Amino acid sequence: GKEIIFGSLRNGAWVTRRVSPAAGGPPEDVVDGFFRGDWITRANSTGTWIMSSMLASGLRLLDGERHTVMWQDTQPGNALPVFSPDGKFVSISYRETRDRDAIWVYDVATGSKRVAVRFPRQFHISFRANWVDDGRAFMINRVETTSHIVLFDRFWAGSKVPNK
């Protein structure tokens, strides 16, 4: 909550920019290209990692302070990448076939990737594969032709339910 990062279209080209402090500091360019993803403080607290995905240029890890690309995978995708709770991995869903998506996991340190979940039948994911259960599971929004209503039971457990 101390800074804001966003994609900005400037003179026909996308740029990832940051405002610090979030209360109204001047915007600064971080790196060329659009931002769509996640941003965390590095585990050793010496800076930030920015994970961004673009349809044309794939997935990339950025060093938030040095304004450099640490690694990039050119696999095209338009889902939002998400850091694991410990910051060591990133999840992202990719369309593998016309009828099916899969969840991939990247090692932040090396950029190596593997399939975490491959679905046996038609399955499309909207938005992101978010880490839950302390990094042991994913929660996704499944896209189907039928609308679904989902109840999250005990969402406010342990705290007071806010006024409606």
Coordinates of N, CA and C in Angstrom, one line a residue, residues 25-145:
G25 N 2.9 10.8 -4.9 CA 4.3 11.1 -5.4 C 4.3 11.2 -7.0
P26 N 5.4 11.6 -7.5 CA 5.5 11.8 -9.0 C 5.6 10.4 -9.6
P27 N 5.0 10.1 -10.8 CA 5.1 8.9 -11.5 C 6.5 8.7 -12.1
E28 N 7.1 7.5 -12.1 CA 8.3 7.3 -12.7 C 8.2 6.0 -13.6
D29 N 9.0 6.0 -14.7 CA 9.0 4.8 -15.5 C 9.8 3.7 -14.8
V30 N 9.2 2.5 -14.9 CA 9.9 1.3 -14.3 C 10.6 0.5 -15.4
V31 N 9.8 0.2 -16.5 CA 10.3 -0.6 -17.6 C 9.4 -0.4 -18.8
D32 N 9.9 -0.6 -20.0 CA 9.0 -0.6 -21.1 C 8.1 -1.8 -21.1
G33 N 6.9 -1.6 -21.6 CA 5.9 -2.7 -21.7 C 4.8 -2.5 -20.7
F34 N 3.7 -3.2 -20.9 CA 2.5 -3.2 -20.1 C 2.6 -3.9 -18.8
F35 N 2.0 -3.5 -17.8 CA 2.0 -4.2 -16.5 C 0.6 -4.8 -16.3
R36 N 0.6 -6.1 -16.1 CA -0.6 -6.9 -15.8 C -0.1 -8.1 -14.9
G37 N -0.2 -8.0 -13.6 CA 0.2 -9.1 -12.8 C 0.3 -8.8 -11.3
D38 N 1.4 -9.1 -10.7 CA 1.6 -9.1 -9.3 C 2.9 -8.4 -8.9
W39 N 3.0 -7.9 -7.7 CA 4.1 -7.2 -7.2 C 4.3 -7.5 -5.7
I40 N 5.5 -7.9 -5.3 CA 5.8 -8.2 -3.9 C 7.1 -7.6 -3.5
T41 N 7.3 -7.6 -2.1 CA 8.6 -7.3 -1.5 C 9.4 -8.6 -1.6
R42 N 10.6 -8.5 -2.0 CA 11.4 -9.7 -2.0 C 11.6 -10.3 -0.7
A43 N 11.8 -11.6 -0.6 CA 11.9 -12.4 0.7 C 13.0 -11.8 1.6
N44 N 14.1 -11.3 1.0 CA 15.2 -10.8 1.9 C 15.0 -9.3 2.1
S45 N 13.8 -8.7 1.7 CA 13.4 -7.3 2.0 C 14.4 -6.3 1.4
T46 N 15.1 -6.7 0.3 CA 16.0 -5.8 -0.3 C 15.4 -5.2 -1.6
G47 N 14.2 -5.2 -1.8 CA 13.6 -4.6 -3.0 C 12.3 -5.3 -3.3
T48 N 11.8 -5.1 -4.5 CA 10.6 -5.7 -5.0 C 10.8 -6.4 -6.3
W49 N 9.9 -7.4 -6.5 CA 9.8 -8.2 -7.7 C 8.4 -7.8 -8.3
I50 N 8.4 -7.7 -9.6 CA 7.2 -7.4 -10.4 C 7.1 -8.5 -11.4
M51 N 5.9 -9.2 -11.4 CA 5.7 -10.2 -12.4 C 4.6 -9.7 -13.3
S52 N 4.8 -9.7 -14.6 CA 3.9 -9.2 -15.6 C 3.7 -10.1 -16.8
S53 N 2.5 -10.2 -17.3 CA 2.3 -11.0 -18.5 C 1.7 -10.1 -19.6
M54 N 2.0 -10.5 -20.8 CA 1.5 -9.8 -22.0 C 1.3 -10.8 -23.1
L55 N 0.2 -10.6 -23.8 CA -0.1 -11.6 -24.9 C 1.0 -11.7 -25.9
A56 N 1.6 -10.6 -26.3 CA 2.7 -10.6 -27.3 C 4.1 -11.0 -26.8
S57 N 4.4 -10.6 -25.5 CA 5.8 -10.9 -25.1 C 5.9 -11.9 -24.0
G58 N 4.8 -12.5 -23.5 CA 4.9 -13.5 -22.6 C 4.9 -13.0 -21.1
L59 N 5.6 -13.8 -20.3 CA 5.7 -13.6 -18.9 C 7.1 -13.1 -18.5
R60 N 7.2 -12.1 -17.7 CA 8.5 -11.6 -17.3 C 8.6 -11.2 -15.8
L61 N 9.8 -11.4 -15.2 CA 10.1 -11.0 -13.9 C 10.9 -9.7 -13.9
L62 N 10.5 -8.7 -13.2 CA 11.2 -7.4 -13.3 C 11.7 -7.1 -11.9
D63 N 12.9 -6.5 -11.8 CA 13.4 -6.0 -10.6 C 12.9 -4.6 -10.5
G64 N 12.1 -4.3 -9.4 CA 11.4 -3.0 -9.3 C 12.3 -1.8 -9.0
E65 N 13.5 -2.1 -8.4 CA 14.4 -1.0 -8.1 C 15.4 -0.7 -9.2
R66 N 15.9 -1.8 -9.8 CA 16.9 -1.6 -10.9 C 16.2 -1.4 -12.3
H67 N 14.9 -1.6 -12.3 CA 14.2 -1.3 -13.6 C 14.7 -2.2 -14.7
T68 N 15.0 -3.5 -14.4 CA 15.5 -4.4 -15.4 C 14.6 -5.7 -15.4
V69 N 14.7 -6.4 -16.6 CA 14.0 -7.7 -16.7 C 15.0 -8.7 -16.2
M70 N 14.6 -9.5 -15.2 CA 15.4 -10.6 -14.7 C 15.4 -11.8 -15.5
W71 N 14.2 -12.2 -16.0 CA 14.0 -13.3 -17.0 C 12.7 -13.1 -17.6
Q72 N 12.5 -13.8 -18.8 CA 11.3 -13.7 -19.6 C 11.1 -15.0 -20.3
D73 N 9.8 -15.4 -20.3 CA 9.4 -16.6 -21.1 C 8.4 -16.1 -22.1
T74 N 8.6 -16.4 -23.4 CA 7.8 -15.8 -24.4 C 6.6 -16.6 -24.7
Q75 N 6.2 -17.6 -23.9 CA 4.9 -18.3 -24.0 C 3.8 -17.3 -23.9
P76 N 3.0 -17.1 -25.0 CA 2.0 -16.1 -25.0 C 0.8 -16.5 -24.0
G77 N 0.3 -15.5 -23.4 CA -0.9 -15.7 -22.5 C -1.4 -14.4 -22.0
N78 N -2.7 -14.4 -21.6 CA -3.2 -13.1 -21.2 C -3.8 -13.2 -19.7
A79 N -3.4 -14.3 -19.0 CA -3.9 -14.4 -17.6 C -3.0 -13.6 -16.7
L80 N -3.4 -13.4 -15.5 CA -2.6 -12.6 -14.5 C -1.8 -13.6 -13.7
P81 N -0.5 -13.3 -13.7 CA 0.4 -14.1 -12.8 C 0.3 -13.7 -11.4
V82 N 0.5 -14.7 -10.4 CA 0.4 -14.4 -9.0 C 1.5 -15.1 -8.3
F83 N 2.2 -14.3 -7.4 CA 3.3 -14.9 -6.6 C 2.7 -15.8 -5.5
S84 N 3.4 -16.8 -5.2 CA 3.0 -17.7 -4.0 C 3.3 -16.9 -2.7
P85 N 2.7 -17.4 -1.6 CA 2.8 -16.6 -0.4 C 4.2 -16.4 0.1
D86 N 5.1 -17.4 -0.3 CA 6.5 -17.2 0.1 C 7.4 -16.4 -0.9
G87 N 6.7 -16.1 -2.1 CA 7.4 -15.4 -3.1 C 8.4 -16.2 -3.9
K88 N 8.4 -17.5 -3.8 CA 9.4 -18.3 -4.5 C 8.8 -18.8 -5.9
F89 N 7.5 -18.8 -6.0 CA 6.9 -19.3 -7.3 C 5.9 -18.3 -7.8
V90 N 5.5 -18.5 -9.0 CA 4.4 -17.7 -9.7 C 3.5 -18.7 -10.4
S91 N 2.2 -18.5 -10.2 CA 1.2 -19.3 -10.9 C 0.6 -18.5 -12.1
I92 N 0.3 -19.2 -13.2 CA -0.4 -18.5 -14.3 C -1.1 -19.6 -15.1
S93 N -2.3 -19.3 -15.6 CA -3.0 -20.2 -16.4 C -2.7 -19.9 -17.9
Y94 N -2.6 -20.9 -18.6 CA -2.4 -20.8 -20.1 C -3.4 -21.7 -20.8
R95 N -3.8 -21.2 -22.0 CA -4.7 -22.0 -22.8 C -3.8 -23.0 -23.6
E96 N -4.0 -24.2 -23.3 CA -3.2 -25.3 -24.0 C -3.8 -25.8 -25.3
T97 N -5.2 -25.9 -25.3 CA -5.9 -26.2 -26.5 C -7.1 -25.3 -26.5
R98 N -7.8 -25.4 -27.6 CA -9.0 -24.6 -27.8 C -10.0 -24.8 -26.6
D99 N -10.0 -26.0 -26.1 CA -11.0 -26.4 -25.1 C -10.5 -26.5 -23.6
R100 N -9.2 -26.3 -23.5 CA -8.7 -26.5 -22.1 C -7.5 -25.6 -21.8
D101 N -7.5 -25.1 -20.5 CA -6.4 -24.4 -19.9 C -5.7 -25.3 -18.9
A102 N -4.5 -24.9 -18.5 CA -3.7 -25.5 -17.5 C -3.1 -24.5 -16.6
I103 N -2.8 -24.9 -15.4 CA -2.1 -24.0 -14.5 C -0.6 -24.3 -14.5
W104 N 0.2 -23.4 -14.7 CA 1.7 -23.5 -14.8 C 2.3 -22.8 -13.6
V105 N 3.4 -23.3 -13.1 CA 4.1 -22.7 -12.0 C 5.6 -22.4 -12.4
Y106 N 6.0 -21.2 -12.2 CA 7.4 -20.8 -12.5 C 8.2 -20.7 -11.2
D107 N 9.5 -21.1 -11.2 CA 10.4 -20.8 -10.1 C 10.9 -19.4 -10.3
V108 N 10.7 -18.5 -9.4 CA 11.1 -17.1 -9.5 C 12.6 -17.0 -9.7
A109 N 13.4 -17.8 -9.0 CA 14.8 -17.6 -9.0 C 15.4 -18.0 -10.4
T110 N 14.8 -19.0 -11.0 CA 15.4 -19.5 -12.3 C 14.6 -19.3 -13.5
G111 N 13.3 -19.0 -13.4 CA 12.4 -18.9 -14.5 C 12.0 -20.3 -15.1
S112 N 12.4 -21.4 -14.5 CA 12.0 -22.7 -15.0 C 10.5 -22.9 -14.7
K113 N 9.9 -23.7 -15.5 CA 8.4 -23.8 -15.4 C 8.0 -25.3 -15.5
R114 N 6.8 -25.5 -14.9 CA 6.3 -26.9 -15.0 C 4.7 -26.8 -14.9
V115 N 4.1 -27.8 -15.4 CA 2.6 -27.8 -15.3 C 2.3 -28.3 -13.9
A116 N 1.4 -27.5 -13.2 CA 1.0 -27.8 -11.9 C -0.4 -28.6 -12.0
V117 N -1.3 -28.1 -12.8 CA -2.6 -28.7 -13.0 C -2.9 -28.8 -14.5
R118 N -3.2 -30.0 -14.9 CA -3.7 -30.1 -16.3 C -5.1 -30.8 -16.2
F119 N -6.1 -30.2 -16.7 CA -7.5 -30.7 -16.6 C -7.8 -31.8 -17.6
P120 N -8.5 -32.8 -17.2 CA -8.8 -34.0 -18.2 C -9.9 -33.7 -19.2
R121 N -10.6 -32.6 -19.0 CA -11.7 -32.3 -19.9 C -11.8 -30.8 -20.1
Q122 N -12.8 -30.4 -20.9 CA -13.0 -29.0 -21.2 C -12.9 -28.1 -19.9
F123 N -12.1 -27.1 -19.9 CA -11.9 -26.3 -18.7 C -11.2 -25.0 -19.0
H124 N -11.9 -23.9 -18.8 CA -11.3 -22.6 -19.0 C -11.3 -21.8 -17.7
I125 N -10.2 -21.1 -17.6 CA -10.0 -20.3 -16.4 C -10.0 -18.8 -16.7
S126 N -10.7 -18.0 -15.9 CA -10.8 -16.6 -16.1 C -10.0 -15.9 -15.0
F127 N -9.2 -14.9 -15.4 CA -8.5 -14.1 -14.5 C -7.2 -14.6 -14.0
R128 N -7.1 -15.5 -13.0 CA -5.9 -15.9 -12.4 C -6.0 -17.2 -11.6
A129 N -4.9 -17.9 -11.4 CA -4.9 -19.0 -10.5 C -4.2 -18.6 -9.2
N130 N -5.1 -18.2 -8.2 CA -4.6 -17.6 -7.0 C -4.2 -18.7 -5.9
W131 N -3.1 -18.5 -5.3 CA -2.6 -19.4 -4.2 C -3.5 -19.3 -3.0
V132 N -3.8 -20.4 -2.4 CA -4.6 -20.5 -1.2 C -4.0 -21.6 -0.3
D133 N -4.5 -21.7 0.9 CA -4.1 -22.8 1.8 C -2.6 -22.7 2.0
D134 N -2.0 -21.5 2.3 CA -0.6 -21.3 2.5 C 0.3 -21.8 1.4
G135 N -0.2 -21.7 0.1 CA 0.6 -22.1 -1.0 C 0.5 -23.5 -1.4
R136 N -0.5 -24.2 -0.9 CA -0.7 -25.7 -1.2 C -1.8 -25.9 -2.2
A137 N -2.6 -24.9 -2.6 CA -3.7 -25.1 -3.4 C -3.9 -23.8 -4.3
F138 N -4.8 -24.0 -5.3 CA -5.2 -22.8 -6.1 C -6.7 -22.6 -6.0
M139 N -7.1 -21.4 -6.2 CA -8.5 -21.0 -6.3 C -8.6 -20.3 -7.7
I140 N -9.5 -20.7 -8.5 CA -9.7 -20.2 -9.8 C -11.1 -19.8 -10.1
N141 N -11.4 -19.0 -11.1 CA -12.7 -18.7 -11.6 C -12.9 -19.5 -12.9
R142 N -13.7 -20.5 -12.9 CA -13.9 -21.4 -14.0 C -14.9 -20.7 -14.9
V143 N -14.6 -20.7 -16.2 CA -15.5 -20.1 -17.2 C -16.4 -21.2 -17.8
E144 N -17.7 -21.1 -17.8 CA -18.6 -22.1 -18.4 C -19.7 -21.3 -19.1
T145 N -20.4 -22.0 -19.9 CA -21.6 -21.4 -20.6 C -22.7 -21.1 -19.6

